[in-house]
Tab-separated table of C-alpha atoms in Angstrom:
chain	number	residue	atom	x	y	z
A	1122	UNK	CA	-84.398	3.947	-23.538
A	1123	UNK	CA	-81.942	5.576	-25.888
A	1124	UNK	CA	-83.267	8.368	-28.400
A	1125	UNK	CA	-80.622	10.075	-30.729
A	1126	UNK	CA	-80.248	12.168	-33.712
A	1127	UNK	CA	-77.168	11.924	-35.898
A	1128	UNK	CA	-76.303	14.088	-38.861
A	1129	UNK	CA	-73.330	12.657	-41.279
A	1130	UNK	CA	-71.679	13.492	-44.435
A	1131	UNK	CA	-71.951	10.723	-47.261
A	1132	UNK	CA	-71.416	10.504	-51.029
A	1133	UNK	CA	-72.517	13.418	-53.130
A	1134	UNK	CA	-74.874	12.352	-55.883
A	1135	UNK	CA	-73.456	14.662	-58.592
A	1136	UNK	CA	-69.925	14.009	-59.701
A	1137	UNK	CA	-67.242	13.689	-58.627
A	1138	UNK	CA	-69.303	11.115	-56.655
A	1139	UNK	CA	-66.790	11.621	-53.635
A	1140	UNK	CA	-67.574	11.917	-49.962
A	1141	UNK	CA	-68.449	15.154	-49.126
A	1142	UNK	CA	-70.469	17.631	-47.370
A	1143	UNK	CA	-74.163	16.333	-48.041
A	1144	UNK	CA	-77.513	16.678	-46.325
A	1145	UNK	CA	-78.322	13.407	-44.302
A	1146	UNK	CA	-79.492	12.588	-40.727
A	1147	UNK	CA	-80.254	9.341	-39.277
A	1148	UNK	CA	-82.967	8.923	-36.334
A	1149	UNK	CA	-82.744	6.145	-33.879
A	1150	UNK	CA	-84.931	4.751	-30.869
A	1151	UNK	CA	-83.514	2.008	-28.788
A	1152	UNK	CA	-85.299	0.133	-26.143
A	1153	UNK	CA	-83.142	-2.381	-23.640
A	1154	UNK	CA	-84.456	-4.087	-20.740
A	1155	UNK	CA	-84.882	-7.857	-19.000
A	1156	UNK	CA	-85.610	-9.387	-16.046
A	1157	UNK	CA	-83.696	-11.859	-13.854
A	1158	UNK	CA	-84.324	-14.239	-11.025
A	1159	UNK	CA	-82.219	-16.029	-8.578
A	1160	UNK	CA	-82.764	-19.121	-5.978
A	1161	UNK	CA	-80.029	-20.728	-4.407
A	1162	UNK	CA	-80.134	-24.050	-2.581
A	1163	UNK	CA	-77.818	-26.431	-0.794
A	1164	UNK	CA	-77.454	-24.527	1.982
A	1165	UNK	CA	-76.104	-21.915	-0.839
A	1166	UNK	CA	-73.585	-23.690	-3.079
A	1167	UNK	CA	-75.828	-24.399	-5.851
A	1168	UNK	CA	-77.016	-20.809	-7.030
A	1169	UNK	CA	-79.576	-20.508	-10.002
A	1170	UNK	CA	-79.830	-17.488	-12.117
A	1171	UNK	CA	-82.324	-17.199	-14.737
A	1172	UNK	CA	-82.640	-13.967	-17.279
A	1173	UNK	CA	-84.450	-13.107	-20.304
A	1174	UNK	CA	-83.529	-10.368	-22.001
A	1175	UNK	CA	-84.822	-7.943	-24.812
A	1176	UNK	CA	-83.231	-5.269	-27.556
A	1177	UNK	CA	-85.220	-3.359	-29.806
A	1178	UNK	CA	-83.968	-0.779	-32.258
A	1179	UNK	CA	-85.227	1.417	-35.296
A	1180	UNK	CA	-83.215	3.520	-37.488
A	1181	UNK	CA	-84.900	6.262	-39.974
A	1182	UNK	CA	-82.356	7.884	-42.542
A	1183	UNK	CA	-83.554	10.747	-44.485
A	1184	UNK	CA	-81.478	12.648	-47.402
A	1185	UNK	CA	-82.451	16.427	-47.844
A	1186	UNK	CA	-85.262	15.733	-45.658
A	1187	UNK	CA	-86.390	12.880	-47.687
A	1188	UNK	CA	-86.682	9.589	-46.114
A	1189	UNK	CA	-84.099	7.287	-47.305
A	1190	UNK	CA	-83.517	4.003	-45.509
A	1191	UNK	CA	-85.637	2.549	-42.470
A	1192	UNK	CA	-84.624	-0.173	-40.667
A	1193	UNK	CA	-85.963	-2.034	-37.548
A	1194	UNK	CA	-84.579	-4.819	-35.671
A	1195	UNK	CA	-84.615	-7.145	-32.096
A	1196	UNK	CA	-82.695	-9.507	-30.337
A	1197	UNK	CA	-84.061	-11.799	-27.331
A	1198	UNK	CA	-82.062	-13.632	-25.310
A	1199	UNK	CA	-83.364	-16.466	-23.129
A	1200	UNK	CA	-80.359	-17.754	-20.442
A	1201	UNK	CA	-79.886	-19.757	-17.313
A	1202	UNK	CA	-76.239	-20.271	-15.403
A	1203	UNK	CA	-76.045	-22.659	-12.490
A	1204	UNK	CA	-73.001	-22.401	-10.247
A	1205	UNK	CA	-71.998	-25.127	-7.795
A	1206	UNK	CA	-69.791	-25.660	-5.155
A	1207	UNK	CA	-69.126	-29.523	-4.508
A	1208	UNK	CA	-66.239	-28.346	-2.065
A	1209	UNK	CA	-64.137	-25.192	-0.974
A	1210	UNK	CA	-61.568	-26.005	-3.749
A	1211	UNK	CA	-63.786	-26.040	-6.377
A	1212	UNK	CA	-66.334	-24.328	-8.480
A	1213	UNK	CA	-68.226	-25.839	-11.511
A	1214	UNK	CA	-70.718	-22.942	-13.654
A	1215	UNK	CA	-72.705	-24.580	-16.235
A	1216	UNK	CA	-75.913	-23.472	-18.366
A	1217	UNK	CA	-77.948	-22.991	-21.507
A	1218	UNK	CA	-78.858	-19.639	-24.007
A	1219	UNK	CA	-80.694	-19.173	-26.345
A	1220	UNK	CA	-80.742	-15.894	-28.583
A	1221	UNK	CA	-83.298	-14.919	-31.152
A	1222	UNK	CA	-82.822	-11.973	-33.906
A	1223	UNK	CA	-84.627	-10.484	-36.566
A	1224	UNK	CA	-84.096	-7.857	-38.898
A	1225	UNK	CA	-86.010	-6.034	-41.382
A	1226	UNK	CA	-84.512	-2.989	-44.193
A	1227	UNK	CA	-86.102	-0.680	-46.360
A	1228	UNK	CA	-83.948	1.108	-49.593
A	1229	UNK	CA	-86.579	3.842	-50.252
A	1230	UNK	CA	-87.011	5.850	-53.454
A	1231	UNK	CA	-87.321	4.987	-57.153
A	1232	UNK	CA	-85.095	1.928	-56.767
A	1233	UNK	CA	-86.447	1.093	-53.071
A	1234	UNK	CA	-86.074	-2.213	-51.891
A	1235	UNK	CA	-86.403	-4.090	-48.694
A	1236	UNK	CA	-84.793	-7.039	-47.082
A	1237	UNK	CA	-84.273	-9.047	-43.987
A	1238	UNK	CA	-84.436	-11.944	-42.329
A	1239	UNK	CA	-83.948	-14.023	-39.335
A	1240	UNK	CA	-81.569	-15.978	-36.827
A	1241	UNK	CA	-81.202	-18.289	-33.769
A	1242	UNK	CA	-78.534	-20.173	-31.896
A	1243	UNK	CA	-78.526	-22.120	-28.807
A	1244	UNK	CA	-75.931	-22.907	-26.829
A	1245	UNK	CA	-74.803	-25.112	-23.720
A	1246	UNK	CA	-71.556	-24.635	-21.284
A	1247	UNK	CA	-70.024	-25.690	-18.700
A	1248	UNK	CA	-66.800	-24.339	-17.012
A	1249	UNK	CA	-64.766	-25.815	-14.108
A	1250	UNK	CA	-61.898	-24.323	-11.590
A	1251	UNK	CA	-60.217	-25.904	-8.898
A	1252	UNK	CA	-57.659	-24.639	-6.701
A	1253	UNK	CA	-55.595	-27.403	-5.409
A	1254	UNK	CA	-53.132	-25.179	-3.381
A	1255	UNK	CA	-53.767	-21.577	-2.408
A	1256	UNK	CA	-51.272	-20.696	-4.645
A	1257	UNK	CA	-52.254	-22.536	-8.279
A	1258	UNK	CA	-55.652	-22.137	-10.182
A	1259	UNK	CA	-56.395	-24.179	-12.734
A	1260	UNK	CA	-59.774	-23.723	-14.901
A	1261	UNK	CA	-61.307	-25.305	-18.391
A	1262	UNK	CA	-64.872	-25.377	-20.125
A	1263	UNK	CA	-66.516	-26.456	-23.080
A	1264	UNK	CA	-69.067	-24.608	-25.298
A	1265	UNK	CA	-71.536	-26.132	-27.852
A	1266	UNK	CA	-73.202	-24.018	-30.169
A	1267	UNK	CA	-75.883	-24.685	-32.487
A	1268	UNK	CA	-76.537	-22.017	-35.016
A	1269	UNK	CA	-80.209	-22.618	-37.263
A	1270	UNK	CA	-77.929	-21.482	-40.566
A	1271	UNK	CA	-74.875	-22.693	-40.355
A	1272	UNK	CA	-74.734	-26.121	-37.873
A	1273	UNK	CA	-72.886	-26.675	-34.812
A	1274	UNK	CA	-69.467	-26.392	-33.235
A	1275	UNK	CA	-67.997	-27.298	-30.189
A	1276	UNK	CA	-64.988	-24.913	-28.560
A	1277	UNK	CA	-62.927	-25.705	-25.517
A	1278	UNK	CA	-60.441	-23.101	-23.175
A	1279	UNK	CA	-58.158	-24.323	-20.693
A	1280	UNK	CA	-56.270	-21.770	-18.248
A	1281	UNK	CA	-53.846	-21.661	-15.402
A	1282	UNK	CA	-53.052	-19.164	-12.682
A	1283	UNK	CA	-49.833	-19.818	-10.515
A	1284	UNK	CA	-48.247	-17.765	-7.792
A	1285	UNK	CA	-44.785	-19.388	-6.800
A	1286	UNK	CA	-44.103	-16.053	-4.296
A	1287	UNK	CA	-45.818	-13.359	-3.009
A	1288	UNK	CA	-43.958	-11.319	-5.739
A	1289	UNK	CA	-44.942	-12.837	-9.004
A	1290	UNK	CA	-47.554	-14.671	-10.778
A	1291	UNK	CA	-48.063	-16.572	-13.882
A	1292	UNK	CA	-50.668	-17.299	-15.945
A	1293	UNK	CA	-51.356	-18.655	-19.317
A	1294	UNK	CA	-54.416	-19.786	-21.280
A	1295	UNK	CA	-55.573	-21.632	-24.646
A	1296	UNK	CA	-58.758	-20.731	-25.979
A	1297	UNK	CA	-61.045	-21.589	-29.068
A	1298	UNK	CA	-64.079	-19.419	-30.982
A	1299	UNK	CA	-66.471	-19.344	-32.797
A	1300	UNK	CA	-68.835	-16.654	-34.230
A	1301	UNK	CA	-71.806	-16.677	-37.182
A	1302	UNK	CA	-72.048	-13.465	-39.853
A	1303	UNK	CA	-74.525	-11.408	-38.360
A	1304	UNK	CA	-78.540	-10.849	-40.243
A	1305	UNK	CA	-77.060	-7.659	-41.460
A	1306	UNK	CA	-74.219	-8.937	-42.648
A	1307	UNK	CA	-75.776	-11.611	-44.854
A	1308	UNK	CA	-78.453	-9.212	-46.024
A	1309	UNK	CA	-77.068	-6.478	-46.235
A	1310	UNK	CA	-79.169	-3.269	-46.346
A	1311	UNK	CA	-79.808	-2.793	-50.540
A	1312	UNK	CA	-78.190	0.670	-49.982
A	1313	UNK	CA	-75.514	0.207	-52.762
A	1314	UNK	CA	-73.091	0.133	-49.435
A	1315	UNK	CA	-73.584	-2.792	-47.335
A	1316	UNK	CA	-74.575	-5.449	-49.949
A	1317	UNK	CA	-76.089	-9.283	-49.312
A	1318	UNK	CA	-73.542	-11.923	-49.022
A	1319	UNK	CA	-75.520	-15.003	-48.589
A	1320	UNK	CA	-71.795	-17.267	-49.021
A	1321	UNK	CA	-70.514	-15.903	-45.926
A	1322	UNK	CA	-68.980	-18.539	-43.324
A	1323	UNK	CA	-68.690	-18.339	-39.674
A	1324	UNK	CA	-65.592	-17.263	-38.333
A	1325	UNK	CA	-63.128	-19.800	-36.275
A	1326	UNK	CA	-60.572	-19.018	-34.072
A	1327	UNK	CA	-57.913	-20.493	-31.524
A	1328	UNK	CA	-55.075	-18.520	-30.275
A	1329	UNK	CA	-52.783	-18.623	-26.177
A	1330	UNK	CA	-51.402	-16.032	-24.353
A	1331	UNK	CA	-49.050	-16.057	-21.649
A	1332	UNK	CA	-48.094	-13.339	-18.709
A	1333	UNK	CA	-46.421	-12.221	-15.746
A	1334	UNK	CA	-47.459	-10.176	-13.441
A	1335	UNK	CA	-44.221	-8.447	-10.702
A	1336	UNK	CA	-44.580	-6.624	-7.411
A	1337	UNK	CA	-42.507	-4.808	-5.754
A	1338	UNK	CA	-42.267	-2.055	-2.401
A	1339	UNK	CA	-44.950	-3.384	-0.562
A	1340	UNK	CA	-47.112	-4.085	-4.195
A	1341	UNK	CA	-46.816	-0.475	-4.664
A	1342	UNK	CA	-45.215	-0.949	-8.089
A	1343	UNK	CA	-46.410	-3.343	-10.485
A	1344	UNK	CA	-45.267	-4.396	-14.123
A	1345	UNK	CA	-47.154	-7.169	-16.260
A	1346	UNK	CA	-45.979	-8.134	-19.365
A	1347	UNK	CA	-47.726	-10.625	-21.914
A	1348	UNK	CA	-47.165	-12.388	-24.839
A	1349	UNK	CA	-50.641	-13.472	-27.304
A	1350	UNK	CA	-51.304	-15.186	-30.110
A	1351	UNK	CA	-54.650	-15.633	-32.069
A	1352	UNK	CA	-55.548	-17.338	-35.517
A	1353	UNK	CA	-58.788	-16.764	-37.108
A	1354	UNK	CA	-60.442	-18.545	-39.771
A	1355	UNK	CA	-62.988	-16.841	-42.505
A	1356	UNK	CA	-62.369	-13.823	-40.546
A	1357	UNK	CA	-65.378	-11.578	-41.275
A	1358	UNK	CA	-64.432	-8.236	-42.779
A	1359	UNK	CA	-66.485	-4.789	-44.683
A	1360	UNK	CA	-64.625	-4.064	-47.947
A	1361	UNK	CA	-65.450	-1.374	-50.159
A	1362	UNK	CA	-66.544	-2.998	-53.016
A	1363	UNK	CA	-70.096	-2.532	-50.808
A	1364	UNK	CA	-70.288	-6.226	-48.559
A	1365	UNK	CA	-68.856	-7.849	-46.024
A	1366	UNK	CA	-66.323	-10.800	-47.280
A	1367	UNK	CA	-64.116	-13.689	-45.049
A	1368	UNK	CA	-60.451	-13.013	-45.189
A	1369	UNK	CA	-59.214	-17.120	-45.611
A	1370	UNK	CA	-56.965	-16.905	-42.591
A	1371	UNK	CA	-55.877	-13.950	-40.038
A	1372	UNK	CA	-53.097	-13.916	-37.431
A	1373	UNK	CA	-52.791	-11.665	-34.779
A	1374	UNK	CA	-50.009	-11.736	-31.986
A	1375	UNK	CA	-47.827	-9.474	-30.353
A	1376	UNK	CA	-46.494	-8.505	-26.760
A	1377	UNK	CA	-48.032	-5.973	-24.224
A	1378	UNK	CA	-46.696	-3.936	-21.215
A	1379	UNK	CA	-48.169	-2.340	-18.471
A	1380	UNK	CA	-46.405	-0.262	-15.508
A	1381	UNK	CA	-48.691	1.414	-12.562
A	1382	UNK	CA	-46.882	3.369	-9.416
A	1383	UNK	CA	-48.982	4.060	-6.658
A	1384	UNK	CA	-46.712	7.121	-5.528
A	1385	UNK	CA	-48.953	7.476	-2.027
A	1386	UNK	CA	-52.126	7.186	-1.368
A	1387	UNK	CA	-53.345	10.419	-3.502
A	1388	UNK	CA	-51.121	10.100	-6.724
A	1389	UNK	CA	-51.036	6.786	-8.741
A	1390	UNK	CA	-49.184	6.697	-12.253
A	1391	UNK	CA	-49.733	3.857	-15.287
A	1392	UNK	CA	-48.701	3.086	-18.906
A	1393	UNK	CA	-49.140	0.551	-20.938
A	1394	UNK	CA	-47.429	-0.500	-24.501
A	1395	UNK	CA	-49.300	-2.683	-26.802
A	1396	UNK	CA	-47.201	-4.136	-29.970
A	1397	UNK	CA	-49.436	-5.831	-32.517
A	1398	UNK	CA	-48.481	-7.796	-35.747
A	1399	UNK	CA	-51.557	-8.573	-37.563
A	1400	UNK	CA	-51.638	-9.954	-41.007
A	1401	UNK	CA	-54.110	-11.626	-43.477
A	1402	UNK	CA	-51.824	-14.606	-43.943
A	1403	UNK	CA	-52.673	-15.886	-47.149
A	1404	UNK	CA	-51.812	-12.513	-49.137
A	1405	UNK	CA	-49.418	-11.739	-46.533
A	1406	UNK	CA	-50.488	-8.585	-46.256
A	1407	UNK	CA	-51.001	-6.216	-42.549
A	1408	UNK	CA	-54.376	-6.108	-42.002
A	1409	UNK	CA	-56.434	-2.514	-41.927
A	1410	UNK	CA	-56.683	-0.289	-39.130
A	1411	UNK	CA	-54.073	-2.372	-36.454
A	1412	UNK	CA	-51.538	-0.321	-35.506
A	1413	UNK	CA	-48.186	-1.797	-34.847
A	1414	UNK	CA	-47.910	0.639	-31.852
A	1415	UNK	CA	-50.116	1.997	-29.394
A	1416	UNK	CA	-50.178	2.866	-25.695
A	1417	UNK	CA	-51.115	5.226	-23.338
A	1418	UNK	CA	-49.461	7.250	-19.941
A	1419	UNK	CA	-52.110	8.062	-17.250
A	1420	UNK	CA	-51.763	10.206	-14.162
A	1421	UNK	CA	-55.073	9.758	-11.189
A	1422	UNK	CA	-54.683	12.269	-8.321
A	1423	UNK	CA	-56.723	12.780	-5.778
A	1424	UNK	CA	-56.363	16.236	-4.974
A	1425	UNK	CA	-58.643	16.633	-1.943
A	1426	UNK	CA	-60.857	14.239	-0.191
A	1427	UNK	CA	-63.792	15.456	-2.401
A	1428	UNK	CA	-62.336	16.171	-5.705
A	1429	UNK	CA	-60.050	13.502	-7.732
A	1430	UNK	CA	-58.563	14.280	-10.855
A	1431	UNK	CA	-57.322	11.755	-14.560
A	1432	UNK	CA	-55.359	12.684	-16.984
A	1433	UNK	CA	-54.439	10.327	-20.110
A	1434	UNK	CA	-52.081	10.792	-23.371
A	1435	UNK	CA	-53.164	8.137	-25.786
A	1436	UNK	CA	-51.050	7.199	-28.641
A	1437	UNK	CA	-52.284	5.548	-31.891
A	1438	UNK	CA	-49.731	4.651	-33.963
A	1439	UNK	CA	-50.180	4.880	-38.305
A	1440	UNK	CA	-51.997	2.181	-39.753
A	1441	UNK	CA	-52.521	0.819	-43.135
A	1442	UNK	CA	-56.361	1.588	-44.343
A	1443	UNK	CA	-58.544	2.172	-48.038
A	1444	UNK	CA	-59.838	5.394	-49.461
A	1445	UNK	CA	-63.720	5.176	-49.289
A	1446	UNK	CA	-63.714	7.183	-52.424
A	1447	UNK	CA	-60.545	5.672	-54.819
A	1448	UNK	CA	-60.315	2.218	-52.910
A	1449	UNK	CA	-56.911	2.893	-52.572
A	1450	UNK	CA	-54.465	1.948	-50.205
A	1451	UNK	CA	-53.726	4.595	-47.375
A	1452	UNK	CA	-52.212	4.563	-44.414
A	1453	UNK	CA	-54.125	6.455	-41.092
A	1454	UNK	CA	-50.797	8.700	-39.475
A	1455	UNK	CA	-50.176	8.325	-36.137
A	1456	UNK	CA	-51.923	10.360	-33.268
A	1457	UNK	CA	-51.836	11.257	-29.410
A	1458	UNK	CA	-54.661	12.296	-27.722
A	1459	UNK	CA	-55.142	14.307	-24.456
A	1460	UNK	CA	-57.780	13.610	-21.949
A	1461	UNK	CA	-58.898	14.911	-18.966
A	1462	UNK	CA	-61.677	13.715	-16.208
A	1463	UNK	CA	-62.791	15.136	-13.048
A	1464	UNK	CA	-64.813	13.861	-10.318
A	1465	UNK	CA	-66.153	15.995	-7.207
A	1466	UNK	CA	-68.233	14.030	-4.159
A	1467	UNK	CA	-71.208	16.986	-3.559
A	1468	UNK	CA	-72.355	14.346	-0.662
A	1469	UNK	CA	-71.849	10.930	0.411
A	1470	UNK	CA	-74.403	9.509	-2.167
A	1471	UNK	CA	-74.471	12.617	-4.897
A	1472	UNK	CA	-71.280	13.079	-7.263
A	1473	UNK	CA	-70.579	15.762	-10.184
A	1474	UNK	CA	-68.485	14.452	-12.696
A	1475	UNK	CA	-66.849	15.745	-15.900
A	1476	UNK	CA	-64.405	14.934	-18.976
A	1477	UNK	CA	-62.843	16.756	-21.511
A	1478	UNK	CA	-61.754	14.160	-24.642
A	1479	UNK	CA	-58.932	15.500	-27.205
A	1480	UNK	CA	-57.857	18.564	-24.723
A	1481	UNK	CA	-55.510	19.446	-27.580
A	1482	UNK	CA	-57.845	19.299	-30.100
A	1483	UNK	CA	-55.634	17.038	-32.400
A	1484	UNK	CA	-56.835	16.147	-35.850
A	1485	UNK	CA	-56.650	12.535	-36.842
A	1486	UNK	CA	-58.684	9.206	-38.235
A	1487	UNK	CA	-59.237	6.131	-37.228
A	1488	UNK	CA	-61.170	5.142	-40.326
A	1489	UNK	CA	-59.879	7.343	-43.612
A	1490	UNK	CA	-62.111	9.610	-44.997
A	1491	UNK	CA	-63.872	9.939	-41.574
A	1492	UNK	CA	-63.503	12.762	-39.327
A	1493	UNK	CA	-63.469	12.879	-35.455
A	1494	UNK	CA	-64.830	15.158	-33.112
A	1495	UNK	CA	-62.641	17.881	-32.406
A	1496	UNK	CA	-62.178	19.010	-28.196
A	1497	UNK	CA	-65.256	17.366	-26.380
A	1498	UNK	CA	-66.701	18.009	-23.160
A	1499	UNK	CA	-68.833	15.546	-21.392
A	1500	UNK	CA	-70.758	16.132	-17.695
A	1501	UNK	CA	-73.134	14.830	-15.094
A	1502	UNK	CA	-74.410	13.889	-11.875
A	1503	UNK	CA	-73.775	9.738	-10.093
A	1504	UNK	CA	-75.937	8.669	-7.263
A	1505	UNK	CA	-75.156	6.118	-5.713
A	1506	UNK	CA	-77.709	4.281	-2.765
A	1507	UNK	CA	-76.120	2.740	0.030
């Protein structure tokens, strides 16, 4: 159960008609819970798990203290996975889901409106490895979805997992996708900012990525490096003329990096090194908020056998973005960002724990025109039952 108050800035209603400091909140109560059951047979290599699952939220925006916007929505999902083992070297999972939402908006004032509407898809997998030698792991599944709105499609993923030497491993996998607009996004909200789009199409996607994964002084130091590629079809975006649209085709790929050092068994270093190259490639144009660089440098220590101790530099590097206000192009600058988390073991079941998020209290965006919190700090208490 999830109960929250939010106060944000939006756009003035008296000219300039820019963002700016103005006088709204938005309410929300969430609800999340399900219920699961499991029952294996064959002596325990055929285990059946059965779930159903429910998510209920409502939002209430008010403007000077004025209700503005309600809106109230759920999601049920019905699912069952069975997972058998014919034989040591092999392990089939296969199932069905089902997931049911609704929504329902309310514009209030003298142009209030209301919308909504509803959704359903069903789906069916199945997904096989096998191990043939200790060594090599080879996997591949199917997916069939059936959407009530916009019909069926069938995607596939094959992968492979190889281990020539103790040293080094390989891997590599090709994968398909497949995702329907949301309610919300066909709907919209009749706010003047998230307008219907009933022409929307689903999104499509296929896309490999390879790695390798080297170990060295006694697996002490590892580096894994990784090359990916993804194309997406109708790939569904918000733009500010108020709706969400499908950008014709998208490709994404680029190559990432990461080092970790266990120095001894107290003080561990890691970084990673992410380069991106994303375009909309029928305008041929970067898409927004991708950076081409970003990375981070971490340090875990565990100072005593009680206390243990994170720190992380993240870098964001600029991006290209679009004024909320002008809809012009802008670009997001570049950004590092100091964290720090702590964890202390009161007993063997009761732990204190703490983080402090932008230590430096840098000023940056990850959306333009929208601010982020400023130095942060976050605490509380873990138990955890034996």
């Amino acid at each position: 159960y999830v109960r929250s108050k939010t106060d944000y800035d939006g756009f003035l209603s008296v000219p300039p008609f820019t963002f700016g400091d103005t006088n709204q909140s938005s309410r929300s109560k969430e609800i999340n819970g399900g219920v699961l059951a499991r029952y294996k047979v064959l002596d325990g290599r055929l285990d059946n798990v059965v779930s159903v699952s429910r998510g209920d939220i409502e939002r209430r925006d008010r403007t000077d203290e004025v209700p503005s916007f309600n809106a109230d929505a759920t999601r049920d999902n019905y699912r069952y996975q069975g997972t058998f083992k014919p034989v040591d070297m092999a392990t089939i999972a296969f199932g069905a889901e089902r997931e049911e939402t609704k929504i329902k908006t309310a514009s209030l004032g003298f142009f209030g409106s209301q919308s909504g509407g509803d959704s359903s898809i069903d789906s069916l997998f199945v997904l096989g490895e096998v191990k043939p030698v200790d060594t090599l792991t080879l996997s591949g599944g199917v997916r069939y979805d059936d959407h009530d709105e916009f019909g069926s499609k069938t995607t596939g993923r094959v992968g492979a997992n190889w281990r020539p030497v103790e040293m080094l491993e390989l891997r590599g996998s090709w994968g398909q996708g497949f995702k329907a607009p949301t309610i919300y996004q066909l709907v919209g909200d009749n706010s003047g900012f998230v307008n219907p789009n009933p022409d929307l199409k689903p999104e499509e996607a296929d896309g490999w990525d390879a790695a390798a994964t080297l170990w060295a002084l006694d697996n002490a130091l590892s580096l894994e490096v990784g090359y990916f590629d993804l194309n997406t079809k109708n790939l569904i975006t918000y733009v500010f003329s108020g709706r969400y649209e499908n950008v014709a085709k998208a490709s994404t790929k680029g190559v990432e990096a990461t080092l970790s050092y266990a120095v001894n068994e107290t003080l561990k270093l890691s970084g990673n090194y992410t380069y991106t190259d994303a375009k909309d490639a029928m305008a041929n144009t970067r898409l927004i908020r991708v950076p081409k660089h970003a990375g981070f440098a971490e340090v875990d220590w565990k100072a005593t056998g009680k206390l243990g101790l994170t720190l992380t530099a993240r870098y964001n590097g600029k991006e290209g973005d679009v004024d909320p206000s002008s809809f012009a192009a802008v670009e997001n600058k570049s950004y590092t960002r100091l964290d720090l988390a702590a964890r202390y073991a009161l007993t063997d079941v009761l732990e204190m724990f703490g983080r402090v998020e932008n230590l430096t209290d840098e000023n940056y965006q990850d959306v333009a025109g929208y601010g982020t919190p400023g130095t942060s700090l976050y605490g509380g208490l873990r138990v955890r039952f034996q």
